Structure formats: structure tokens, C-alpha cells
XYZ file of N, CA and C in Angstrom:
840
model
N -123.986 -148.548 -124.185
C -122.678 -147.994 -124.235
C -121.522 -149.114 -124.295
N -120.614 -149.091 -124.896
C -119.455 -149.985 -125.019
C -118.564 -149.695 -123.938
N -117.960 -150.692 -123.547
C -116.811 -150.632 -122.412
C -115.471 -151.048 -122.942
N -114.351 -150.185 -122.837
C -113.080 -150.333 -123.101
C -112.323 -150.454 -121.818
N -111.676 -151.664 -121.460
C -110.819 -151.822 -120.312
C -109.385 -151.605 -120.717
N -108.736 -150.633 -119.730
C -107.410 -150.183 -120.061
C -106.390 -151.105 -119.078
N -105.219 -151.156 -119.707
C -104.302 -151.867 -118.729
C -103.306 -150.961 -117.993
N -103.296 -149.569 -118.471
C -102.540 -148.566 -117.830
C -103.179 -147.260 -118.143
N -102.751 -146.248 -117.486
C -103.451 -144.771 -117.834
C -102.903 -144.428 -119.219
N -103.606 -143.661 -120.004
C -103.473 -143.107 -121.340
C -102.275 -142.054 -121.186
N -101.684 -141.942 -122.201
C -100.578 -140.760 -122.287
C -101.177 -139.667 -122.314
N -100.910 -138.666 -121.454
C -101.548 -137.389 -121.680
C -100.938 -136.566 -122.825
N -99.461 -136.548 -122.752
C -98.967 -135.973 -123.952
C -99.264 -136.444 -125.343
N -99.540 -137.786 -125.415
C -99.889 -138.292 -126.696
C -101.140 -137.922 -127.174
N -102.163 -137.796 -126.254
C -103.461 -137.623 -126.639
C -103.778 -136.011 -126.632
N -102.937 -135.257 -126.069
C -102.944 -133.889 -126.296
C -102.380 -133.242 -127.717
N -101.269 -133.980 -127.881
C -100.830 -133.727 -129.280
C -101.838 -134.446 -130.288
N -102.563 -135.307 -130.289
C -103.409 -135.941 -131.121
C -104.747 -134.861 -131.148
N -105.119 -134.663 -130.081
C -106.212 -133.570 -129.852
C -105.962 -132.322 -130.688
N -104.725 -131.772 -130.536
C -104.349 -130.553 -131.189
C -104.334 -130.606 -132.546
N -103.753 -131.730 -133.126
C -103.673 -131.993 -134.569
C -105.055 -131.984 -135.052
N -106.023 -132.584 -134.258
C -107.398 -132.928 -134.973
C -108.399 -131.665 -134.733
N -108.058 -130.762 -133.910
C -108.683 -129.601 -133.544
C -109.210 -128.869 -134.624
N -108.380 -128.496 -135.582
C -108.790 -127.573 -136.731
C -109.801 -128.397 -137.650
N -109.963 -129.805 -137.505
C -110.998 -130.471 -138.344
C -112.368 -130.684 -137.587
N -112.486 -130.332 -136.373
C -113.737 -130.436 -135.744
C -114.610 -129.363 -136.049
N -115.947 -129.888 -136.078
C -117.102 -128.993 -136.429
C -118.040 -129.142 -135.141
N -117.988 -128.309 -134.122
C -118.772 -128.677 -132.981
C -120.183 -128.208 -133.126
N -121.174 -128.996 -132.645
C -122.517 -128.909 -132.716
C -123.095 -129.664 -131.571
N -124.216 -129.157 -130.919
C -124.820 -129.812 -129.768
C -125.547 -131.216 -130.361
N -125.638 -131.157 -131.718
C -126.612 -132.325 -132.272
C -125.585 -133.515 -132.907
N -124.151 -133.212 -132.685
C -123.188 -134.042 -133.375
C -123.340 -135.255 -132.649
N -122.725 -136.301 -133.255
C -122.462 -137.562 -132.714
C -121.229 -137.578 -131.805
N -121.166 -138.409 -130.776
C -120.014 -138.502 -130.055
C -119.775 -139.896 -129.456
N -118.367 -140.263 -128.970
C -118.078 -141.698 -128.664
C -118.983 -142.181 -127.602
N -119.706 -143.188 -127.653
C -120.386 -143.800 -126.689
C -119.694 -145.089 -126.060
N -118.513 -144.444 -125.546
C -117.526 -145.582 -124.804
C -117.332 -145.072 -123.475
N -117.209 -146.228 -122.767
C -116.975 -146.183 -121.204
C -115.649 -146.652 -121.137
N -114.595 -145.739 -120.677
C -113.270 -146.275 -120.511
C -113.117 -146.614 -119.086
N -112.399 -147.783 -118.797
C -112.246 -148.287 -117.377
C -110.806 -148.574 -117.119
N -110.305 -148.112 -116.010
C -108.895 -148.501 -115.548
C -109.171 -149.197 -114.093
N -108.953 -150.559 -114.317
C -109.147 -151.253 -113.031
C -108.240 -151.059 -111.928
N -107.071 -150.641 -112.226
C -105.896 -150.603 -111.290
C -105.269 -149.181 -111.205
N -106.069 -148.154 -110.788
C -105.544 -146.830 -110.601
C -104.874 -146.698 -109.408
N -103.756 -146.239 -109.552
C -102.830 -145.744 -108.446
C -102.202 -144.461 -108.316
N -101.972 -144.010 -107.151
C -101.469 -142.604 -106.905
C -100.063 -142.503 -106.974
N -99.419 -141.703 -107.680
C -98.133 -141.390 -107.552
C -97.858 -140.152 -106.394
N -97.262 -140.713 -105.287
C -97.362 -139.993 -104.032
C -96.634 -138.567 -104.190
N -95.533 -138.665 -104.999
C -94.626 -137.380 -105.269
C -95.575 -136.423 -105.959
N -96.180 -136.826 -107.011
C -96.884 -136.076 -107.924
C -98.246 -135.509 -106.919
N -98.754 -136.256 -106.229
C -99.763 -135.730 -105.312
C -99.213 -134.723 -104.351
N -98.095 -134.878 -103.739
C -97.551 -133.848 -102.841
C -97.342 -132.531 -103.588
N -96.887 -132.589 -104.868
C -96.754 -131.221 -105.808
C -98.153 -130.734 -105.903
N -99.273 -131.436 -106.291
C -100.492 -131.104 -106.387
C -101.013 -130.354 -105.032
N -100.814 -131.069 -103.876
C -101.373 -130.494 -102.723
C -100.757 -129.000 -102.323
N -99.406 -129.075 -102.579
C -98.692 -127.670 -102.514
C -99.239 -126.583 -103.434
N -99.370 -126.885 -104.656
C -99.911 -126.001 -105.601
C -101.327 -125.498 -105.136
N -102.074 -126.379 -104.742
C -103.464 -125.924 -104.524
C -103.906 -125.525 -102.947
N -102.811 -125.738 -101.992
C -102.808 -125.110 -100.787
C -103.392 -126.294 -99.796
N -103.656 -127.553 -100.201
C -103.900 -128.637 -99.371
C -102.767 -128.985 -98.325
N -103.147 -129.703 -97.076
C -102.087 -130.334 -96.342
C -101.403 -131.252 -97.059
N -100.072 -131.476 -96.658
C -99.341 -132.589 -97.360
C -99.015 -133.564 -96.380
N -98.773 -134.547 -96.837
C -98.472 -135.965 -95.960
C -99.389 -136.643 -95.434
N -100.705 -136.392 -95.805
C -101.708 -137.258 -94.928
C -102.039 -138.375 -95.886
N -102.546 -139.419 -95.395
C -102.910 -140.521 -96.354
C -104.324 -140.448 -96.652
N -104.698 -139.365 -97.283
C -106.035 -139.122 -97.946
C -105.820 -138.224 -99.063
N -106.664 -138.502 -100.080
C -106.790 -137.690 -101.292
C -107.580 -136.452 -101.117
N -107.028 -135.256 -101.464
C -107.862 -134.051 -101.469
C -109.231 -134.416 -102.299
N -110.382 -133.890 -101.953
C -111.528 -134.014 -102.571
C -111.554 -133.799 -104.043
N -110.629 -132.992 -104.630
C -110.718 -132.936 -106.060
C -109.683 -133.784 -106.947
N -108.892 -134.526 -106.144
C -107.844 -135.292 -106.730
C -108.206 -136.432 -107.751
N -109.392 -137.125 -107.214
C -109.798 -138.045 -108.358
C -110.108 -137.554 -109.651
N -110.357 -136.120 -109.899
C -110.442 -135.666 -111.167
C -109.233 -135.723 -111.905
N -108.158 -135.558 -111.158
C -106.721 -135.664 -111.752
C -106.518 -136.905 -112.105
N -107.024 -137.951 -111.489
C -106.598 -139.463 -111.946
C -107.494 -139.628 -113.127
N -108.715 -139.207 -113.026
C -109.488 -139.580 -114.384
C -109.255 -138.770 -115.513
N -108.379 -137.616 -115.349
C -108.083 -136.756 -116.452
C -107.586 -137.461 -117.653
N -106.619 -138.408 -117.661
C -105.997 -139.038 -118.748
C -106.976 -139.748 -119.636
N -107.963 -140.354 -118.785
C -109.130 -141.067 -119.512
C -110.051 -140.133 -120.248
N -110.369 -138.864 -119.548
C -111.162 -138.001 -120.323
C -110.441 -137.401 -121.585
N -109.044 -137.260 -121.410
C -108.324 -136.785 -122.471
C -108.447 -137.558 -123.649
N -108.279 -138.916 -123.311
C -108.448 -139.881 -124.436
C -109.705 -139.875 -125.127
N -110.687 -139.795 -124.455
C -111.992 -139.596 -124.990
C -112.300 -138.240 -125.843
N -111.695 -137.191 -125.175
C -111.947 -135.927 -125.825
C -110.951 -135.619 -127.123
N -109.919 -136.409 -127.141
C -109.020 -136.295 -128.308
C -109.189 -137.192 -129.325
N -110.263 -138.037 -129.228
C -110.659 -139.070 -130.167
C -111.136 -138.289 -131.482
N -110.828 -139.009 -132.778
C -111.409 -138.382 -133.967
C -112.910 -138.295 -133.834
N -113.705 -139.226 -133.276
C -115.109 -139.138 -133.100
C -115.806 -138.121 -132.199
N -114.880 -137.466 -131.274
C -115.360 -136.574 -130.382
C -115.517 -135.169 -131.254
N -116.738 -134.564 -131.161
C -116.884 -133.497 -132.141
C -116.274 -132.078 -131.811
N -115.882 -131.801 -130.483
C -115.683 -130.715 -130.038
C -113.986 -130.608 -130.163
N -113.464 -129.555 -130.657
C -111.958 -129.343 -130.602
C -111.355 -129.242 -129.223
N -110.431 -129.964 -128.995
C -109.640 -129.968 -127.633
C -108.996 -128.933 -127.439
N -108.338 -128.126 -128.209
C -107.653 -126.863 -128.040
C -108.753 -125.728 -127.836
N -108.499 -125.120 -126.807
C -109.424 -123.955 -126.425
C -110.732 -124.500 -125.685
N -110.774 -125.767 -125.375
C -111.924 -126.214 -124.549
C -111.800 -125.634 -123.250
N -112.875 -125.145 -122.595
C -113.022 -124.441 -121.316
C -113.989 -125.265 -120.556
N -113.259 -125.576 -119.197
C -114.041 -126.273 -118.207
C -114.842 -125.184 -117.562
N -116.366 -125.409 -117.599
C -117.201 -124.479 -117.155
C -117.955 -124.753 -115.630
N -117.859 -126.146 -115.488
C -118.565 -126.440 -114.152
C -118.047 -127.790 -113.713
N -118.219 -128.155 -112.343
C -118.024 -129.371 -111.841
C -118.937 -129.697 -110.712
N -119.604 -130.736 -110.661
C -120.465 -131.420 -109.589
C -119.851 -132.699 -109.198
N -119.449 -132.714 -107.721
C -118.861 -134.005 -107.457
C -119.383 -134.309 -105.989
N -119.359 -135.582 -105.805
C -119.684 -136.171 -104.651
C -118.548 -137.377 -104.057
N -118.135 -136.956 -102.780
C -117.374 -138.020 -102.128
C -118.175 -138.795 -101.118
N -118.195 -140.032 -101.283
C -118.866 -140.851 -100.614
C -118.248 -141.495 -99.255
N -116.843 -141.420 -99.238
C -115.984 -141.688 -98.288
C -114.460 -141.279 -98.360
N -113.826 -141.420 -97.209
C -112.419 -140.928 -97.365
C -111.593 -141.897 -98.237
N -110.680 -141.239 -99.132
C -109.930 -141.931 -100.231
C -108.524 -142.018 -99.862
N -107.885 -143.262 -99.174
C -106.631 -143.367 -98.742
C -105.546 -142.840 -100.046
N -104.523 -142.388 -99.789
C -103.542 -141.876 -100.994
C -103.005 -143.191 -101.481
N -102.803 -144.215 -100.524
C -102.124 -145.486 -100.961
C -103.020 -146.483 -101.407
N -104.417 -146.073 -101.719
C -105.374 -147.146 -102.238
C -105.249 -147.443 -103.556
N -105.923 -148.508 -103.973
C -106.004 -149.034 -105.347
C -107.530 -148.811 -105.825
N -107.713 -148.130 -106.953
C -109.039 -147.558 -107.338
C -109.481 -148.006 -108.823
N -110.543 -148.379 -108.927
C -111.170 -148.475 -110.386
C -111.812 -147.251 -110.899
N -111.124 -146.671 -111.990
C -111.537 -145.414 -112.610
C -112.498 -145.772 -113.828
N -113.807 -145.009 -114.031
C -114.667 -145.068 -115.177
C -114.792 -143.735 -115.648
N -114.642 -143.478 -116.924
C -114.888 -141.992 -117.476
C -115.705 -142.406 -118.803
N -116.617 -141.489 -118.996
C -117.555 -141.485 -120.217
C -118.073 -139.990 -120.465
N -118.351 -139.884 -121.692
C -119.046 -138.723 -122.085
C -120.597 -138.864 -122.053
N -121.234 -138.151 -121.241
C -122.719 -138.434 -121.171
C -123.643 -137.770 -122.141
N -123.160 -136.506 -122.535
C -124.056 -136.006 -123.597
C -123.610 -134.638 -123.921
N -124.001 -134.110 -125.200
C -123.765 -132.724 -125.539
C -124.959 -131.770 -125.432
N -124.707 -130.623 -125.168
C -125.883 -129.582 -124.973
C -125.497 -128.425 -125.537
N -126.635 -127.642 -126.084
C -126.270 -126.159 -126.537
C -126.039 -125.242 -125.366
N -125.136 -124.283 -125.734
C -124.779 -123.301 -124.609
C -125.061 -122.012 -125.458
N -125.229 -120.779 -124.860
C -125.264 -119.536 -125.559
C -123.935 -119.108 -126.313
N -122.918 -119.610 -125.942
C -121.634 -119.303 -126.530
C -121.054 -120.777 -127.313
N -121.781 -121.678 -127.486
C -121.382 -122.817 -128.283
C -122.179 -124.138 -127.947
N -121.188 -125.117 -127.673
C -121.538 -126.484 -127.300
C -120.939 -126.947 -126.116
N -121.557 -127.483 -125.173
C -121.100 -128.035 -123.980
C -121.007 -129.688 -123.847
N -119.905 -130.182 -123.582
C -119.970 -131.682 -123.264
C -120.096 -132.029 -121.838
N -120.683 -132.971 -121.432
C -120.805 -133.288 -120.106
C -119.955 -134.645 -119.777
N -118.696 -134.669 -119.134
C -118.016 -135.911 -118.964
C -118.195 -136.417 -117.401
N -118.434 -137.664 -117.304
C -118.635 -138.362 -115.971
C -117.610 -139.006 -115.664
N -116.929 -139.019 -114.295
C -115.796 -139.702 -113.812
C -116.418 -140.399 -112.502
N -115.941 -141.719 -112.507
C -116.495 -142.485 -111.260
C -115.205 -143.199 -110.801
N -115.126 -143.117 -109.365
C -114.027 -143.969 -108.757
C -114.620 -145.004 -107.812
N -114.198 -146.278 -107.977
C -114.645 -147.282 -106.983
C -113.422 -147.896 -106.303
N -113.905 -148.297 -105.028
C -112.975 -149.408 -104.272
C -113.826 -150.651 -104.310
N -113.238 -151.622 -104.904
C -114.072 -152.898 -105.070
C -115.088 -152.635 -105.995
N -116.257 -153.103 -105.530
C -117.444 -152.747 -106.307
C -118.375 -151.535 -105.801
N -117.537 -150.643 -104.861
C -118.443 -149.675 -104.151
C -117.884 -148.300 -104.815
N -119.036 -147.456 -105.110
C -118.715 -146.207 -105.569
C -118.331 -145.231 -104.444
N -117.137 -144.831 -104.588
C -116.429 -143.985 -103.485
C -116.474 -142.462 -103.854
N -116.483 -142.187 -105.201
C -116.280 -140.820 -105.631
C -117.010 -140.722 -107.109
N -117.545 -139.467 -107.372
C -118.207 -139.337 -108.788
C -118.284 -137.973 -108.929
N -118.247 -137.535 -110.202
C -118.267 -136.147 -110.645
C -118.916 -136.220 -112.048
N -119.363 -134.922 -112.414
C -119.943 -134.570 -113.694
C -119.358 -133.216 -113.959
N -118.597 -133.141 -115.151
C -118.021 -131.869 -115.462
C -118.507 -131.540 -116.867
N -118.596 -129.999 -117.075
C -119.024 -129.564 -118.350
C -117.766 -128.747 -118.929
N -117.652 -129.078 -120.319
C -116.541 -128.331 -121.141
C -117.133 -127.756 -122.213
N -116.777 -126.395 -122.462
C -117.519 -125.633 -123.470
C -116.512 -125.425 -124.801
N -116.903 -125.660 -126.000
C -116.257 -125.309 -127.108
C -117.066 -123.952 -127.650
N -116.389 -123.076 -127.746
C -116.961 -121.665 -128.158
C -117.081 -121.535 -129.602
N -118.332 -121.159 -130.120
C -118.525 -121.121 -131.596
C -119.718 -120.325 -131.839
N -120.066 -119.981 -133.026
C -121.138 -119.146 -133.126
C -122.244 -120.179 -133.018
N -123.503 -119.559 -132.679
C -124.633 -120.479 -132.561
C -125.794 -119.866 -133.467
N -126.512 -120.849 -133.986
C -127.523 -120.408 -134.986
C -128.854 -120.127 -134.293
N -128.952 -120.713 -133.145
C -130.210 -120.499 -132.270
C -129.869 -120.158 -130.949
N -130.686 -119.272 -130.262
C -130.317 -119.086 -128.941
C -130.599 -120.105 -127.955
N -129.769 -120.269 -126.943
C -129.983 -121.390 -126.015
C -130.983 -120.768 -124.921
N -131.668 -121.928 -124.430
C -132.472 -121.854 -123.325
C -131.820 -121.360 -121.894
N -130.576 -121.432 -121.888
C -129.750 -121.274 -120.614
C -130.106 -119.796 -120.080
N -130.554 -119.754 -118.873
C -131.057 -118.380 -118.369
C -129.591 -117.470 -118.040
N -129.815 -116.144 -118.260
C -128.806 -115.302 -118.192
C -129.109 -114.430 -116.985
N -128.038 -114.275 -116.171
C -128.198 -113.620 -114.935
C -128.227 -112.075 -115.288
N -129.151 -111.391 -114.751
C -129.377 -110.027 -114.996
C -128.629 -109.088 -114.026
N -128.734 -109.485 -112.724
C -128.011 -108.844 -111.633
C -127.147 -109.991 -110.851
N -125.711 -109.566 -110.847
C -124.864 -110.489 -109.955
C -125.208 -110.458 -108.488
N -125.031 -111.671 -107.784
C -125.449 -111.950 -106.459
C -124.473 -111.141 -105.668
N -124.950 -110.622 -104.355
C -124.344 -109.823 -103.535
C -122.964 -110.664 -103.024
N -121.962 -109.972 -103.006
C -120.534 -110.572 -102.719
C -120.649 -111.375 -101.253
N -120.144 -112.598 -101.154
C -120.016 -113.096 -99.853
C -118.825 -112.379 -98.889
N -118.916 -112.777 -97.532
C -117.944 -111.896 -96.800
C -116.570 -112.336 -97.025
N -115.725 -111.361 -97.456
C -114.256 -111.684 -97.957
C -113.354 -112.211 -96.613
N -112.759 -113.290 -96.844
C -112.090 -113.884 -95.748
C -110.681 -113.773 -95.977
N -110.177 -113.757 -97.224
C -108.653 -113.489 -97.428
C -108.475 -113.172 -98.973
N -107.353 -112.763 -99.237
C -106.892 -112.255 -100.635
C -105.801 -113.152 -101.183
N -105.674 -113.529 -102.373
C -104.659 -114.324 -102.933
C -104.230 -113.400 -104.133
N -102.651 -113.500 -104.174
C -102.021 -113.057 -105.191
C -101.472 -114.061 -106.284
N -102.113 -114.294 -107.407
C -101.690 -115.355 -108.161
C -100.640 -115.210 -109.220
N -99.575 -115.868 -109.241
C -98.381 -115.436 -110.030
C -98.763 -115.910 -111.595
N -97.824 -115.448 -112.395
C -98.064 -115.536 -113.870
C -97.816 -117.023 -114.250
N -97.000 -117.810 -113.524
C -96.574 -119.198 -113.862
C -97.619 -120.168 -113.136
N -98.632 -119.807 -112.458
C -99.531 -120.636 -111.806
C -100.153 -121.623 -112.742
N -100.644 -121.405 -113.973
C -101.094 -122.338 -114.917
C -100.075 -123.344 -115.367
N -98.689 -123.008 -115.551
C -97.847 -123.939 -115.742
C -97.449 -124.928 -114.485
N -97.448 -124.283 -113.439
C -97.315 -125.155 -112.267
C -98.324 -126.209 -112.024
N -99.678 -125.681 -112.006
C -100.839 -126.602 -112.009
C -100.879 -127.682 -113.116
N -100.387 -127.342 -114.196
C -100.468 -128.141 -115.372
C -99.287 -129.182 -115.080
N -98.314 -128.795 -114.609
C -97.175 -129.926 -114.270
C -97.803 -130.799 -113.101
N -98.576 -130.429 -112.105
C -99.076 -131.268 -111.100
C -100.240 -132.031 -111.607
N -101.037 -131.466 -112.443
C -102.266 -132.109 -112.805
C -102.349 -132.973 -114.241
N -101.291 -132.432 -114.991
C -101.209 -133.003 -116.503
C -102.059 -132.354 -117.388
N -102.952 -131.286 -116.936
C -103.756 -130.446 -117.819
C -102.912 -129.408 -118.388
N -102.409 -129.488 -119.650
C -101.593 -128.594 -120.310
C -102.255 -127.907 -121.419
N -103.447 -127.702 -121.308
C -104.215 -126.624 -122.268
C -103.389 -125.428 -122.482
N -103.255 -125.101 -123.748
C -102.445 -123.804 -123.917
C -102.837 -122.567 -123.442
N -104.264 -122.507 -123.356
C -105.063 -121.300 -122.725
C -104.386 -121.124 -121.196
N -103.768 -122.024 -120.483
C -103.423 -121.812 -119.210
C -101.907 -121.675 -119.092
N -101.165 -121.828 -120.210
C -99.619 -122.024 -120.077
C -98.802 -120.694 -120.302
N -99.236 -119.717 -121.308
C -98.461 -118.599 -121.644
C -99.455 -117.625 -122.433
N -99.087 -116.360 -122.340
C -99.874 -115.333 -123.072
C -99.980 -115.546 -124.377
N -98.812 -116.012 -125.135
C -98.830 -116.044 -126.559
C -99.776 -117.273 -126.833
N -99.662 -118.390 -126.336
C -100.729 -119.464 -126.635
C -102.123 -119.178 -126.335
N -102.451 -118.437 -124.997
C -103.601 -118.295 -124.709
C -104.277 -117.099 -125.689
N -103.525 -116.182 -126.321
C -103.969 -115.204 -127.347
C -104.655 -115.975 -128.532
N -104.092 -116.990 -128.972
C -104.564 -117.880 -130.041
C -106.063 -118.336 -129.908
N -106.515 -118.290 -128.619
C -107.978 -118.669 -128.455
C -108.720 -117.440 -127.706
N -108.239 -116.344 -128.065
C -109.144 -115.110 -127.750
C -108.611 -114.452 -126.296
N -107.916 -115.090 -125.433
C -107.704 -114.502 -124.265
C -106.421 -113.539 -124.217
N -106.405 -112.465 -123.361
C -105.184 -111.558 -123.680
C -104.063 -112.008 -122.882
N -104.312 -112.830 -121.811
C -103.226 -113.593 -120.883
C -103.639 -114.959 -120.601
N -102.792 -115.683 -120.229
C -102.952 -116.946 -119.799
C -104.056 -116.942 -118.678
N -104.988 -118.137 -118.486
C -105.938 -118.063 -117.625
C -105.676 -119.129 -116.703
N -106.153 -119.060 -115.290
C -106.033 -120.022 -114.333
C -107.022 -121.237 -114.638
N -106.501 -122.444 -114.362
C -107.387 -123.522 -114.447
C -108.570 -123.489 -113.614
N -109.812 -123.775 -114.140
C -110.926 -123.735 -113.209
C -110.786 -124.941 -112.188
N -110.142 -125.875 -112.427
C -110.061 -126.968 -111.301
C -108.867 -126.475 -110.253
N -108.070 -125.565 -110.478
C -107.012 -125.130 -109.547
C -107.991 -124.182 -108.681
N -108.951 -123.345 -109.324
C -109.704 -122.364 -108.318
C -110.469 -122.909 -107.440
N -111.173 -124.024 -107.857
C -112.009 -124.840 -106.941
C -111.268 -125.637 -105.880
N -110.207 -126.225 -106.366
C -109.213 -126.821 -105.432
C -108.622 -125.917 -104.341
N -108.189 -124.690 -104.733
C -107.771 -123.705 -103.733
C -108.969 -123.324 -102.732
N -109.984 -123.227 -103.347
C -111.132 -122.589 -102.386
C -111.631 -123.768 -101.451
N -111.370 -125.002 -101.903
C -111.867 -126.063 -100.952
C -110.912 -126.289 -99.913
N -109.565 -126.101 -100.415
C -108.460 -126.369 -99.321
C -108.707 -125.313 -98.293
N -109.146 -124.065 -98.564
C -109.415 -122.939 -97.625
C -110.670 -123.138 -96.806
N -111.623 -123.792 -97.368
C -113.002 -123.921 -96.954
C -113.086 -125.122 -96.018
N -112.348 -126.118 -96.329
C -112.506 -127.491 -95.876
C -113.860 -128.324 -96.248
N -113.603 -129.623 -96.183
C -114.777 -130.466 -96.930
C -114.922 -131.703 -95.835
N -116.199 -132.038 -95.482
C -116.263 -133.062 -94.518
C -115.967 -134.429 -95.216
N -115.883 -135.629 -94.510
C -115.603 -136.876 -95.051
C -116.589 -137.169 -96.295
N -117.653 -137.141 -95.955
C -118.744 -137.351 -96.962
C -119.376 -135.970 -97.415
N -119.449 -135.529 -98.684
C -119.782 -134.249 -99.114
C -120.339 -134.180 -100.482
N -120.943 -133.360 -101.013
C -121.217 -132.780 -102.387
C -120.613 -131.567 -102.576
N -120.026 -131.327 -103.702
C -119.515 -129.940 -104.058
C -120.091 -129.597 -105.478
N -120.401 -128.351 -105.587
C -120.808 -127.760 -106.897
C -119.919 -126.496 -107.055
N -119.269 -126.364 -108.321
C -118.551 -125.190 -108.636
C -118.998 -124.766 -109.896
N -119.140 -123.600 -110.207
C -119.283 -122.935 -111.513
C -118.237 -121.748 -111.809
N -117.558 -121.999 -113.094
C -116.625 -121.195 -113.370
C -117.216 -120.018 -114.170
N -117.293 -118.774 -113.581
C -118.113 -117.755 -114.218
C -117.346 -116.871 -115.355
N -116.065 -116.686 -115.027
C -115.391 -115.809 -115.965
C -113.913 -116.216 -115.935
N -113.177 -116.077 -116.935
C -111.749 -116.413 -116.767
C -110.936 -115.502 -115.994
N -110.085 -116.230 -115.228
C -109.261 -115.484 -114.308
C -107.852 -115.302 -114.736
N -107.516 -114.253 -115.275
C -106.217 -113.731 -115.842
C -105.215 -113.862 -115.032
N -103.988 -114.352 -115.405
C -102.842 -114.608 -114.633
C -101.657 -113.625 -115.207
N -100.937 -112.930 -114.528
C -100.955 -112.807 -112.994
C -102.384 -112.083 -112.593
N -102.726 -112.115 -111.377
C -104.002 -111.452 -110.845
C -104.086 -111.564 -109.248
N -104.983 -110.881 -108.810
C -105.295 -110.825 -107.437
C -106.729 -111.152 -107.279
N -107.057 -112.031 -106.429
C -108.603 -112.473 -106.105
C -108.822 -112.346 -104.606
N -110.187 -112.162 -104.224
C -110.694 -112.331 -103.031
C -111.376 -113.417 -102.792
N -111.184 -114.209 -101.771
C -111.915 -115.501 -101.534
C -112.938 -115.105 -100.420
N -114.206 -115.457 -100.696
C -115.226 -115.037 -99.750
C -116.013 -116.547 -99.537
N -116.626 -116.628 -98.424
C -117.334 -117.782 -98.075
C -118.364 -117.508 -96.904
N -119.510 -118.279 -96.867
C -120.515 -118.075 -95.918
C -121.638 -119.341 -96.051
N -121.840 -119.799 -94.932
C -122.873 -120.985 -94.921
C -122.769 -121.885 -95.996
N -121.439 -122.572 -96.140
C -121.366 -123.553 -97.097
C -121.119 -123.221 -98.580
N -121.182 -121.886 -98.878
C -120.852 -121.232 -100.080
C -119.588 -120.435 -100.306
N -118.912 -120.658 -101.373
C -117.551 -119.776 -101.459
C -117.707 -119.295 -102.814
N -116.621 -118.380 -102.978
C -116.465 -117.739 -104.254
C -115.079 -117.031 -104.387
N -114.745 -116.752 -105.700
C -113.531 -115.948 -105.920
C -113.974 -114.668 -106.799
N -113.570 -113.635 -106.334
C -113.872 -112.291 -107.015
C -112.479 -111.562 -107.424
N -112.520 -110.894 -108.601
C -111.263 -110.309 -109.066
C -111.571 -108.814 -109.009
N -110.599 -107.985 -109.811
C -110.804 -106.803 -109.962
C -112.239 -106.200 -110.226
N -112.561 -105.028 -109.402
C -113.886 -104.627 -109.731
C -115.127 -105.588 -109.271
N -114.615 -106.422 -108.208
C -115.660 -107.455 -107.755
C -116.030 -108.313 -108.844
N -115.322 -108.525 -109.948
C -115.804 -109.527 -111.063
C -115.901 -110.964 -110.406
N -116.999 -111.528 -110.668
C -117.070 -113.070 -110.076
C -116.546 -114.010 -110.958
N -115.533 -114.779 -110.530
C -114.827 -115.857 -111.349
C -115.468 -117.144 -110.989
N -115.530 -117.453 -109.835
C -116.024 -118.848 -109.248
C -116.893 -118.730 -108.190
N -118.208 -119.543 -108.380
C -118.964 -119.737 -107.185
C -119.118 -121.222 -106.990
N -119.332 -121.488 -105.552
C -119.445 -123.044 -105.340
C -120.277 -123.056 -104.046
N -120.512 -124.278 -103.561
C -121.229 -124.710 -102.628
C -120.690 -126.056 -101.956
N -120.478 -126.382 -100.650
C -120.284 -127.573 -100.120
C -121.479 -128.002 -99.341
N -121.921 -129.310 -99.555
C -123.095 -129.650 -98.817
C -122.977 -131.039 -98.461
N -124.016 -131.711 -97.920
C -124.184 -133.085 -97.584
C -124.580 -134.065 -98.646
N -124.100 -135.248 -98.878
C -124.537 -136.080 -100.211
C -125.903 -136.502 -99.808
């Protein structure tokens, strides 16, 4: 795998525009070639004002000299956007849906720290609704791996052959409900401003309808961040979250948790997010 060292974070606006322009030309397939490039940003730093906005939107405490467990994903997102907006990346950026994340935090990360970020596309895989790409993000302090994640992103398209992915026949029993949240219509725009993820499916009903959604949907990373802000995460931890169904905005959801597991359910107990916090 080739390595490209960056001198500054990529421009999210530029790469979103590039990805949008190239999206109609993409022909997604799990057998397609993809960029085998490792992007490295040696001097990653945190904008403290933007961090505070993120913390408020997601429900984390503000003012602490420690990054929320999900924030390295935000730091690595511009690098991931550059890879996924590249002409050689086979999945269309517009309409791409974040379906899961697995992350490990090996130590507390000071908000005032300096970090090396590495992002690369690990592989493509068939999904019963299209093709999924797995994107890996790594954050280091010096030569020490401090945080890492693996995210899957789905491009929905017709598939010629069925996937081997198991389909759940019966939904799991609900976890004990601890609280209820009412989500405003502008939540996607607020989180997009804090995180930089301005995928049109999250911003407005009109743009969401272009991709088959009746209204804008909440970011998957907002849902898991909000759950973890409520749940709490130890200094060293693993987190796994799966985004089961789109969460339409505005909406009302119930947060449930038990024995390290958490979930969000909506109207009719529809399961939107499941997750678990454990030891590394």
C-alpha cells in the first residue's frame, strides 16, 4: 500500500464537491478496484471552539482537556473524504450510508495534544443492499497507537447475487429504557456544521428525497456519540455500534442500556442503533 503524507487537513468542501460531481459516473461493485493509498497527517491538532460545538451537539461535557471517544473519527473524516471522493474510489459519495463502526481507545487523548492521523480503505464487500467499503482510521501519539476504528459505508444498488450476510428474523428484546430524546429537524445540519459531514441525506428533506429518504436522517455518528455521552466510556475501551435503520428527523427516540449494551428505538420500537462498550 502506498503512503501519501499530507501537510494540512484536506478541504472537506472541496472533496464533497468533487465527490458529488463524480458520483453519477461511479459503478459500485464489491469486485471493483479501489485506491490502495494510506493517507497520513503527521501534525493533527484540535480546533477547541469546534470541539466545544461538537460536545454540545452530542451531549458530552464541555471544557475538559480530553477528547470524547468518538472525536478522532471527526479528525480523520477529511482524510476519509479525500479517499472516498477520489476518481478511483468506485462507490458514489452522494448517498453513501454509514452502517457500522468499531473503535478502540487505548488511552485518554488530551484536547490540546498533537496527533498523527492515518486513514485508508481496507476492502470492499458485498452487502444484501449493495456494496460496503471498510475505512480504517488510526490516531497515534508519537509512535504509539492511541485510538483506532473501522467503519463500514454502504452504497445501495441492485445486486446480482445474494449476500451471505445473515438476516435477523426476530428483533432482540428491548433493553430497559432510561430516557427519551426529541430530535429537532435541524439536527443533521447542526451536527454537520460541528463534524464537517454534510452529506445531503442529513441536511434537508428535499436533498434526502433524492436518495430515497422521505425526510433528512440523523448521522449515524451523532447517534452513537449521543448514546456514549449518556452511557459513559472508561479510559481504555472498545465500542461497537451498528446503525440498523435510518432515523428520520424530526423524531423521538428512546435510549436503553444494560450490562454495557445500548440502543436507540423509535416509533413502534423500531430499532435504529445497537451498540456495546467493553474492555480492549
